[in-house]
PDB file of C-alpha atoms in Angstrom:
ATOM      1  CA  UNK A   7      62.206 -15.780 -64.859  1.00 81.00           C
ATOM      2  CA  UNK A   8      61.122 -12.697 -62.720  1.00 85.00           C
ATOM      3  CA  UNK A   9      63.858 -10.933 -61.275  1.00 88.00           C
ATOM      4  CA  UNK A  10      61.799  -8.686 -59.033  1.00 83.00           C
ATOM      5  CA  UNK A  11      60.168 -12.079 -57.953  1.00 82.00           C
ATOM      6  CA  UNK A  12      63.392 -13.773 -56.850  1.00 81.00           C
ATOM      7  CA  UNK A  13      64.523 -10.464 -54.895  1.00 77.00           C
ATOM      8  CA  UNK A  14      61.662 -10.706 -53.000  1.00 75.00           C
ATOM      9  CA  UNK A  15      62.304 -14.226 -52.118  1.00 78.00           C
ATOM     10  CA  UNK A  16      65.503 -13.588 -51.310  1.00 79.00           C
ATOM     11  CA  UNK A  17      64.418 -10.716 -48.919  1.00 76.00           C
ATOM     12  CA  UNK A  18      61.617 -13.212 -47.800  1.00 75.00           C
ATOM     13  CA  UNK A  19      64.648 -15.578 -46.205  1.00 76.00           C
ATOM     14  CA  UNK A  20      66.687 -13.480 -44.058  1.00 90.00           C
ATOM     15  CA  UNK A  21      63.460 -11.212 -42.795  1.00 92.00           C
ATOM     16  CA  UNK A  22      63.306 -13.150 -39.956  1.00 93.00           C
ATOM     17  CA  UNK A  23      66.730 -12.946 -39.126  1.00 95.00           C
ATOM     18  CA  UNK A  24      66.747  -8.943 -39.246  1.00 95.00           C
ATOM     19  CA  UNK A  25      63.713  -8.970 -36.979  1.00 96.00           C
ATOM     20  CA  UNK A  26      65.309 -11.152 -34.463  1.00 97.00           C
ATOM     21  CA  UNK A  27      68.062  -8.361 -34.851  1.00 97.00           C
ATOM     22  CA  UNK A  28      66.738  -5.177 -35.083  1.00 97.00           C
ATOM     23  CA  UNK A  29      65.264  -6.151 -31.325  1.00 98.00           C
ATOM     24  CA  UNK A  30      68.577  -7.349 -29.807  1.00 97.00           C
ATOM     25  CA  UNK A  31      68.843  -4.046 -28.015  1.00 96.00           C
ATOM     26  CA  UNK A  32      65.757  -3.052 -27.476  1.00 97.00           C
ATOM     27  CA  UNK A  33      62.056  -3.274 -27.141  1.00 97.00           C
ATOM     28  CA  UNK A  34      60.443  -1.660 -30.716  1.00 97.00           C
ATOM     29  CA  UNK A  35      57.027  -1.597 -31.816  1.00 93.00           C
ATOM     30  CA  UNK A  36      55.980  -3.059 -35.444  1.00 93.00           C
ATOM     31  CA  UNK A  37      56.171   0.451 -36.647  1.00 92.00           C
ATOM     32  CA  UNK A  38      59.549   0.814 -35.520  1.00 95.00           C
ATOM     33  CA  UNK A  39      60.186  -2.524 -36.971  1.00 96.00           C
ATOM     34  CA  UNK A  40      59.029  -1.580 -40.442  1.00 95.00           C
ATOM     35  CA  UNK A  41      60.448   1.671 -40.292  1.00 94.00           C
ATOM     36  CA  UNK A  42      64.230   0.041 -39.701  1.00 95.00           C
ATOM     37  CA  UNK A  43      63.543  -2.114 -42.426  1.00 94.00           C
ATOM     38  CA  UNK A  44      62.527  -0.068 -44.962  1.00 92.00           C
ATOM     39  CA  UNK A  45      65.857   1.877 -43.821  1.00 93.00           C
ATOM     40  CA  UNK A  46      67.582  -1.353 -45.060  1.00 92.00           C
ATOM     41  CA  UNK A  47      66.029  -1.199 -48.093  1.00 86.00           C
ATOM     42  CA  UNK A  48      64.032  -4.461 -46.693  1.00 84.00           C
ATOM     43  CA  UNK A  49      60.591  -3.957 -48.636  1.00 78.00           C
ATOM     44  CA  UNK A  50      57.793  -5.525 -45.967  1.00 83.00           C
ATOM     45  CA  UNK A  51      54.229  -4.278 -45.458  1.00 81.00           C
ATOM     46  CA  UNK A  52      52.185  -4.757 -42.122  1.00 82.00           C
ATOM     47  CA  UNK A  53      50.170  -7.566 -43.932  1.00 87.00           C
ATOM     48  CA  UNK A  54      53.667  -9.029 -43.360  1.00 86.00           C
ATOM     49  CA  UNK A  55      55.250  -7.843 -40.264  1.00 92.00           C
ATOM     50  CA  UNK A  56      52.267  -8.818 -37.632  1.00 92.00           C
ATOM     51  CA  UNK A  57      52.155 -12.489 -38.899  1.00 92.00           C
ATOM     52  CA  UNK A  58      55.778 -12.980 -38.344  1.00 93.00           C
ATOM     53  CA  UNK A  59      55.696 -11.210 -35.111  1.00 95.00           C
ATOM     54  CA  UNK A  60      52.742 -13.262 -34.214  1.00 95.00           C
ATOM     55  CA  UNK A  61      54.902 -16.777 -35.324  1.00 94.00           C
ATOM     56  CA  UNK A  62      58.048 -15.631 -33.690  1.00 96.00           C
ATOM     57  CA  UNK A  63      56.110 -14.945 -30.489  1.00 97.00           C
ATOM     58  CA  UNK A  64      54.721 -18.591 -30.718  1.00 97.00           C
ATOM     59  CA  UNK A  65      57.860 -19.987 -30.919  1.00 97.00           C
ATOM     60  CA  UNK A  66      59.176 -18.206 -27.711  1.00 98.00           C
ATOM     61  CA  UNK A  67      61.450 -16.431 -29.416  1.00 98.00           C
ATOM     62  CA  UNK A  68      59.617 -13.076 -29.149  1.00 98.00           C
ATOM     63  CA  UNK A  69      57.874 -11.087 -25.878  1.00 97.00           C
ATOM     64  CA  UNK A  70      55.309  -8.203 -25.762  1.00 97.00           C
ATOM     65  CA  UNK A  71      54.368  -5.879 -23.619  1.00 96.00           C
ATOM     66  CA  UNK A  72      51.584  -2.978 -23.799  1.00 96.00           C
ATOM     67  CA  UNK A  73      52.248   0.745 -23.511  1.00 93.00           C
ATOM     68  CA  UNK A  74      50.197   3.586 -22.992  1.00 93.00           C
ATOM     69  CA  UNK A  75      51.119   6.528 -25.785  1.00 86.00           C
ATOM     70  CA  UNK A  76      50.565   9.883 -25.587  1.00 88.00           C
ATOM     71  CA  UNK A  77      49.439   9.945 -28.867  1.00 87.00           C
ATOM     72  CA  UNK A  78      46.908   7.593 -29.607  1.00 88.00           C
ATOM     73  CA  UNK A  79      46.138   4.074 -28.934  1.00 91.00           C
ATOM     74  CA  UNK A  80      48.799   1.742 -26.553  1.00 93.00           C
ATOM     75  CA  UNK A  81      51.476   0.108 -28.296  1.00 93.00           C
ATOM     76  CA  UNK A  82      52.360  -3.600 -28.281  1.00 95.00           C
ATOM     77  CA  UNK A  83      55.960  -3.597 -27.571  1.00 97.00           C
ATOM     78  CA  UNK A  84      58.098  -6.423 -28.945  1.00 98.00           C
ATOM     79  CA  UNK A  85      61.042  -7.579 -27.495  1.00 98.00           C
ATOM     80  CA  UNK A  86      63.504 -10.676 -27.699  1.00 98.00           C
ATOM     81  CA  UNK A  87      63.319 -13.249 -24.674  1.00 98.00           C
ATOM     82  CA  UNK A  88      66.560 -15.501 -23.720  1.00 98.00           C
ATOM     83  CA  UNK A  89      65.891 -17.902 -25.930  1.00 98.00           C
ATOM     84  CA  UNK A  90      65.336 -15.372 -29.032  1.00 97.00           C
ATOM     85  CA  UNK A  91      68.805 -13.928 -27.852  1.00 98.00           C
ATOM     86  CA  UNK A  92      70.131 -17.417 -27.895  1.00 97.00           C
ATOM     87  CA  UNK A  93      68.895 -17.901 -31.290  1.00 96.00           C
ATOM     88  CA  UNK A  94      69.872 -14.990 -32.826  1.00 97.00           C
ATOM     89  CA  UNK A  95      73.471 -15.769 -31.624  1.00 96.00           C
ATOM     90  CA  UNK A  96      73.413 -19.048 -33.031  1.00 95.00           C
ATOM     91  CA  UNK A  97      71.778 -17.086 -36.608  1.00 94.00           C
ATOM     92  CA  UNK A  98      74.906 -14.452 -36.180  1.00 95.00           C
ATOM     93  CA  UNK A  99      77.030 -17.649 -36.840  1.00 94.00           C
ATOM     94  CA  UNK A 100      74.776 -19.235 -39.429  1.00 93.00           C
ATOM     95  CA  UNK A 101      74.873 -15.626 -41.590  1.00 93.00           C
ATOM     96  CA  UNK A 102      78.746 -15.666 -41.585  1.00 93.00           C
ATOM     97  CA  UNK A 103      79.032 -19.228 -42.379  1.00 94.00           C
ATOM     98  CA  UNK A 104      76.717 -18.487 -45.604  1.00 91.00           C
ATOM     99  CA  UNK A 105      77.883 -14.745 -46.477  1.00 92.00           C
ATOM    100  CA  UNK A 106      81.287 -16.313 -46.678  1.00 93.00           C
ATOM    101  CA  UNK A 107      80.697 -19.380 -48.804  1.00 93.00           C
ATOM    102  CA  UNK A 108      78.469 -17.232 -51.163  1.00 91.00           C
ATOM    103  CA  UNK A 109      81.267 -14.691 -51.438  1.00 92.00           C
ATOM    104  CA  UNK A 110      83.403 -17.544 -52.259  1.00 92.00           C
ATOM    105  CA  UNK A 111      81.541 -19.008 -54.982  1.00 93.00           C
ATOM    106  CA  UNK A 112      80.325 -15.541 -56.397  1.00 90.00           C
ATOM    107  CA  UNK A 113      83.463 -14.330 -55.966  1.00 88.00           C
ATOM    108  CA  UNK A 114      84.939 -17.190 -58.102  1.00 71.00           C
ATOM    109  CA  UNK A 115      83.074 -17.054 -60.115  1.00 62.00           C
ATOM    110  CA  UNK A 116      83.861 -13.438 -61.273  1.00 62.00           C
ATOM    111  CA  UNK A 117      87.409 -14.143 -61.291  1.00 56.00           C
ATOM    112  CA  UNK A 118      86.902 -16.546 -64.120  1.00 53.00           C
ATOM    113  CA  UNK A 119      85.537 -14.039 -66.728  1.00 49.00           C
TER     114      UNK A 119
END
């Protein structure tokens, strides 16, 4: 089995979820977006990032809006609508729920060797 494999995948299912957070305070664009995840240590590449976006935005979760920069082309600013807030808050809960039962079981687990 390939460890680096089943770190990705395990990156691959919460990416979605640190999107969704990363814009709970504010508009970013996807540079911003990569740039806080690769802060995290989350390893994603644009081939990545705009596809999400894209599905997140089709599933009303996401907003964009265009904006002139002073250096270089305008940038497509992403940002969460009510329902993506409502959704991350309901995510917020799901993420406890399953960082505490995995701590439990991990955590069990370690106390019995």
């Amino acid at each position: 089995m390939n460890i680096e494999n089943t770190k990705a995948q395990m990156r691959k299912g919460v990416l979605e979820y640190c999107i969704l957070s990363i814009l709970k305070d504010e508009d970013k664009y996807a540079s911003e977006i990569l740039e806080a995840l690769k802060d995290a240590k989350m390893l994603v590449v644009e081939g990545t990032i705009y596809p999400l976006l894209t599905r997140l935005k089709n599933a009303g979760l996401l907003n964009y809006r265009w904006e002139e920069s002073t250096s270089g082309p305008p940038r497509k600013y992403y940002g969460l609508t009510e329902t993506g807030h409502l959704f991350l808050k309901e995510l917020n809960g799901t993420w406890d729920e399953l960082r505490s039962a995995v701590n439990l079981v991990t955590n069990k687990n370690n106390i019995k060797k």
